Amino acid sequence: MISLTKKITETKCTCKACGKVWFYGKDEERENLGERLQNLGSDMSNTGKSMMCCSGCLPALFIPEKQKTAVKDLKSCPNCGSKAVIKEKVVHEV
């Protein structure tokens, strides 16, 4: 007989400071990495704008600043902000 169960792998995090438990999956990891890379690109672009005209010339005023997006830190507790976190892989069968 064919089994129709599907396995989902998540990371279970437990904060050593406050005891909060939370989970995140591969999708959140990929999304988080993409946002961090996007912020790195924005930083590089803004640095290039600053270096282009060190003396504050007029054309540099018209180059728009790239905004950074808020990135959720998966390595710290969302409750208290502590980085003392225990991580373990958990597999759920659906």
JSON list of C-alpha atoms in Angstrom, two decimals:
[
{"chain": "A", "resi": 1, "resn": "MET", "atom": "CA", "xyz": [0.00, 0.00, 0.00]},
{"chain": "A", "resi": 2, "resn": "ILE", "atom": "CA", "xyz": [1.23, 3.50, -0.83]},
{"chain": "A", "resi": 3, "resn": "SER", "atom": "CA", "xyz": [1.87, 5.85, 2.06]},
{"chain": "A", "resi": 4, "resn": "LEU", "atom": "CA", "xyz": [0.45, 9.35, 1.57]},
{"chain": "A", "resi": 5, "resn": "THR", "atom": "CA", "xyz": [2.29, 11.00, 4.44]},
{"chain": "A", "resi": 6, "resn": "LYS", "atom": "CA", "xyz": [4.35, 14.06, 3.71]},
{"chain": "A", "resi": 7, "resn": "LYS", "atom": "CA", "xyz": [7.35, 15.09, 5.82]},
{"chain": "A", "resi": 8, "resn": "ILE", "atom": "CA", "xyz": [8.00, 18.69, 6.78]},
{"chain": "A", "resi": 9, "resn": "THR", "atom": "CA", "xyz": [11.37, 19.64, 8.28]},
{"chain": "A", "resi": 10, "resn": "GLU", "atom": "CA", "xyz": [11.49, 22.65, 10.58]},
{"chain": "A", "resi": 11, "resn": "THR", "atom": "CA", "xyz": [13.99, 24.13, 13.00]},
{"chain": "A", "resi": 12, "resn": "LYS", "atom": "CA", "xyz": [12.82, 24.22, 16.61]},
{"chain": "A", "resi": 13, "resn": "CYS", "atom": "CA", "xyz": [14.39, 27.01, 18.66]},
{"chain": "A", "resi": 14, "resn": "THR", "atom": "CA", "xyz": [14.31, 27.27, 22.43]},
{"chain": "A", "resi": 15, "resn": "CYS", "atom": "CA", "xyz": [15.54, 30.39, 24.21]},
{"chain": "A", "resi": 16, "resn": "LYS", "atom": "CA", "xyz": [17.76, 29.65, 27.21]},
{"chain": "A", "resi": 17, "resn": "ALA", "atom": "CA", "xyz": [16.97, 33.03, 28.78]},
{"chain": "A", "resi": 18, "resn": "CYS", "atom": "CA", "xyz": [13.14, 33.14, 28.76]},
{"chain": "A", "resi": 19, "resn": "GLY", "atom": "CA", "xyz": [12.15, 29.62, 27.63]},
{"chain": "A", "resi": 20, "resn": "LYS", "atom": "CA", "xyz": [10.19, 30.69, 24.53]},
{"chain": "A", "resi": 21, "resn": "VAL", "atom": "CA", "xyz": [9.87, 28.02, 21.83]},
{"chain": "A", "resi": 22, "resn": "TRP", "atom": "CA", "xyz": [9.38, 28.89, 18.15]},
{"chain": "A", "resi": 23, "resn": "PHE", "atom": "CA", "xyz": [9.72, 27.18, 14.79]},
{"chain": "A", "resi": 24, "resn": "TYR", "atom": "CA", "xyz": [10.83, 28.22, 11.32]},
{"chain": "A", "resi": 25, "resn": "GLY", "atom": "CA", "xyz": [11.10, 26.32, 8.06]},
{"chain": "A", "resi": 26, "resn": "LYS", "atom": "CA", "xyz": [13.21, 26.34, 4.92]},
{"chain": "A", "resi": 27, "resn": "ASP", "atom": "CA", "xyz": [10.95, 28.95, 3.31]},
{"chain": "A", "resi": 28, "resn": "GLU", "atom": "CA", "xyz": [11.63, 31.44, 6.11]},
{"chain": "A", "resi": 29, "resn": "GLU", "atom": "CA", "xyz": [15.37, 30.74, 5.87]},
{"chain": "A", "resi": 30, "resn": "ARG", "atom": "CA", "xyz": [15.39, 31.42, 2.11]},
{"chain": "A", "resi": 31, "resn": "GLU", "atom": "CA", "xyz": [13.26, 34.55, 2.50]},
{"chain": "A", "resi": 32, "resn": "ASN", "atom": "CA", "xyz": [15.53, 35.82, 5.28]},
{"chain": "A", "resi": 33, "resn": "LEU", "atom": "CA", "xyz": [18.65, 35.25, 3.17]},
{"chain": "A", "resi": 34, "resn": "GLY", "atom": "CA", "xyz": [17.06, 37.06, 0.22]},
{"chain": "A", "resi": 35, "resn": "GLU", "atom": "CA", "xyz": [16.19, 40.08, 2.38]},
{"chain": "A", "resi": 36, "resn": "ARG", "atom": "CA", "xyz": [19.71, 40.21, 3.83]},
{"chain": "A", "resi": 37, "resn": "LEU", "atom": "CA", "xyz": [21.23, 40.08, 0.32]},
{"chain": "A", "resi": 38, "resn": "GLN", "atom": "CA", "xyz": [18.85, 42.82, -0.83]},
{"chain": "A", "resi": 39, "resn": "ASN", "atom": "CA", "xyz": [19.96, 45.01, 2.09]},
{"chain": "A", "resi": 40, "resn": "LEU", "atom": "CA", "xyz": [23.60, 44.34, 1.21]},
{"chain": "A", "resi": 41, "resn": "GLY", "atom": "CA", "xyz": [22.91, 45.53, -2.36]},
{"chain": "A", "resi": 42, "resn": "SER", "atom": "CA", "xyz": [21.23, 48.68, -1.02]},
{"chain": "A", "resi": 43, "resn": "ASP", "atom": "CA", "xyz": [24.21, 49.38, 1.23]},
{"chain": "A", "resi": 44, "resn": "MET", "atom": "CA", "xyz": [26.62, 48.96, -1.68]},
{"chain": "A", "resi": 45, "resn": "SER", "atom": "CA", "xyz": [24.53, 51.27, -3.86]},
{"chain": "A", "resi": 46, "resn": "ASN", "atom": "CA", "xyz": [24.37, 53.96, -1.16]},
{"chain": "A", "resi": 47, "resn": "THR", "atom": "CA", "xyz": [28.14, 53.65, -0.60]},
{"chain": "A", "resi": 48, "resn": "GLY", "atom": "CA", "xyz": [28.72, 54.11, -4.33]},
{"chain": "A", "resi": 49, "resn": "LYS", "atom": "CA", "xyz": [26.56, 57.24, -4.31]},
{"chain": "A", "resi": 50, "resn": "SER", "atom": "CA", "xyz": [28.55, 58.64, -1.37]},
{"chain": "A", "resi": 51, "resn": "MET", "atom": "CA", "xyz": [31.89, 57.89, -3.01]},
{"chain": "A", "resi": 52, "resn": "MET", "atom": "CA", "xyz": [30.86, 59.32, -6.38]},
{"chain": "A", "resi": 53, "resn": "CYS", "atom": "CA", "xyz": [30.73, 62.88, -5.14]},
{"chain": "A", "resi": 54, "resn": "CYS", "atom": "CA", "xyz": [32.80, 63.32, -2.01]},
{"chain": "A", "resi": 55, "resn": "SER", "atom": "CA", "xyz": [32.47, 67.10, -2.04]},
{"chain": "A", "resi": 56, "resn": "GLY", "atom": "CA", "xyz": [28.66, 67.03, -2.21]},
{"chain": "A", "resi": 57, "resn": "CYS", "atom": "CA", "xyz": [28.16, 68.03, -5.82]},
{"chain": "A", "resi": 58, "resn": "LEU", "atom": "CA", "xyz": [24.66, 68.82, -7.07]},
{"chain": "A", "resi": 59, "resn": "PRO", "atom": "CA", "xyz": [24.01, 65.71, -9.28]},
{"chain": "A", "resi": 60, "resn": "ALA", "atom": "CA", "xyz": [24.48, 63.41, -6.27]},
{"chain": "A", "resi": 61, "resn": "LEU", "atom": "CA", "xyz": [21.43, 65.02, -4.63]},
{"chain": "A", "resi": 62, "resn": "PHE", "atom": "CA", "xyz": [19.18, 63.59, -7.34]},
{"chain": "A", "resi": 63, "resn": "ILE", "atom": "CA", "xyz": [20.33, 59.97, -6.92]},
{"chain": "A", "resi": 64, "resn": "PRO", "atom": "CA", "xyz": [17.73, 58.29, -4.69]},
{"chain": "A", "resi": 65, "resn": "GLU", "atom": "CA", "xyz": [18.79, 56.56, -1.48]},
{"chain": "A", "resi": 66, "resn": "LYS", "atom": "CA", "xyz": [18.00, 52.84, -1.44]},
{"chain": "A", "resi": 67, "resn": "GLN", "atom": "CA", "xyz": [15.94, 51.90, 1.61]},
{"chain": "A", "resi": 68, "resn": "LYS", "atom": "CA", "xyz": [16.73, 48.86, 3.72]},
{"chain": "A", "resi": 69, "resn": "THR", "atom": "CA", "xyz": [14.01, 46.42, 4.72]},
{"chain": "A", "resi": 70, "resn": "ALA", "atom": "CA", "xyz": [13.60, 45.11, 8.26]},
{"chain": "A", "resi": 71, "resn": "VAL", "atom": "CA", "xyz": [14.98, 41.58, 8.47]},
{"chain": "A", "resi": 72, "resn": "LYS", "atom": "CA", "xyz": [13.85, 39.14, 11.15]},
{"chain": "A", "resi": 73, "resn": "ASP", "atom": "CA", "xyz": [16.84, 37.68, 12.99]},
{"chain": "A", "resi": 74, "resn": "LEU", "atom": "CA", "xyz": [16.37, 33.90, 13.05]},
{"chain": "A", "resi": 75, "resn": "LYS", "atom": "CA", "xyz": [19.29, 33.46, 15.44]},
{"chain": "A", "resi": 76, "resn": "SER", "atom": "CA", "xyz": [17.81, 35.45, 18.33]},
{"chain": "A", "resi": 77, "resn": "CYS", "atom": "CA", "xyz": [14.70, 35.12, 20.49]},
{"chain": "A", "resi": 78, "resn": "PRO", "atom": "CA", "xyz": [11.71, 37.15, 19.20]},
{"chain": "A", "resi": 79, "resn": "ASN", "atom": "CA", "xyz": [10.50, 37.55, 22.80]},
{"chain": "A", "resi": 80, "resn": "CYS", "atom": "CA", "xyz": [13.57, 38.83, 24.69]},
{"chain": "A", "resi": 81, "resn": "GLY", "atom": "CA", "xyz": [16.21, 39.25, 21.93]},
{"chain": "A", "resi": 82, "resn": "SER", "atom": "CA", "xyz": [18.69, 36.83, 23.53]},
{"chain": "A", "resi": 83, "resn": "LYS", "atom": "CA", "xyz": [21.09, 34.98, 21.23]},
{"chain": "A", "resi": 84, "resn": "ALA", "atom": "CA", "xyz": [21.37, 32.08, 23.71]},
{"chain": "A", "resi": 85, "resn": "VAL", "atom": "CA", "xyz": [19.21, 29.76, 21.60]},
{"chain": "A", "resi": 86, "resn": "ILE", "atom": "CA", "xyz": [19.20, 25.97, 21.30]},
{"chain": "A", "resi": 87, "resn": "LYS", "atom": "CA", "xyz": [18.32, 24.79, 17.78]},
{"chain": "A", "resi": 88, "resn": "GLU", "atom": "CA", "xyz": [17.26, 21.34, 16.66]},
{"chain": "A", "resi": 89, "resn": "LYS", "atom": "CA", "xyz": [15.79, 19.90, 13.47]},
{"chain": "A", "resi": 90, "resn": "VAL", "atom": "CA", "xyz": [12.26, 18.51, 13.80]},
{"chain": "A", "resi": 91, "resn": "VAL", "atom": "CA", "xyz": [10.46, 16.38, 11.21]},
{"chain": "A", "resi": 92, "resn": "HIS", "atom": "CA", "xyz": [6.64, 16.41, 11.17]},
{"chain": "A", "resi": 93, "resn": "GLU", "atom": "CA", "xyz": [4.61, 13.87, 9.21]},
{"chain": "A", "resi": 94, "resn": "VAL", "atom": "CA", "xyz": [1.49, 15.36, 7.66]}
]
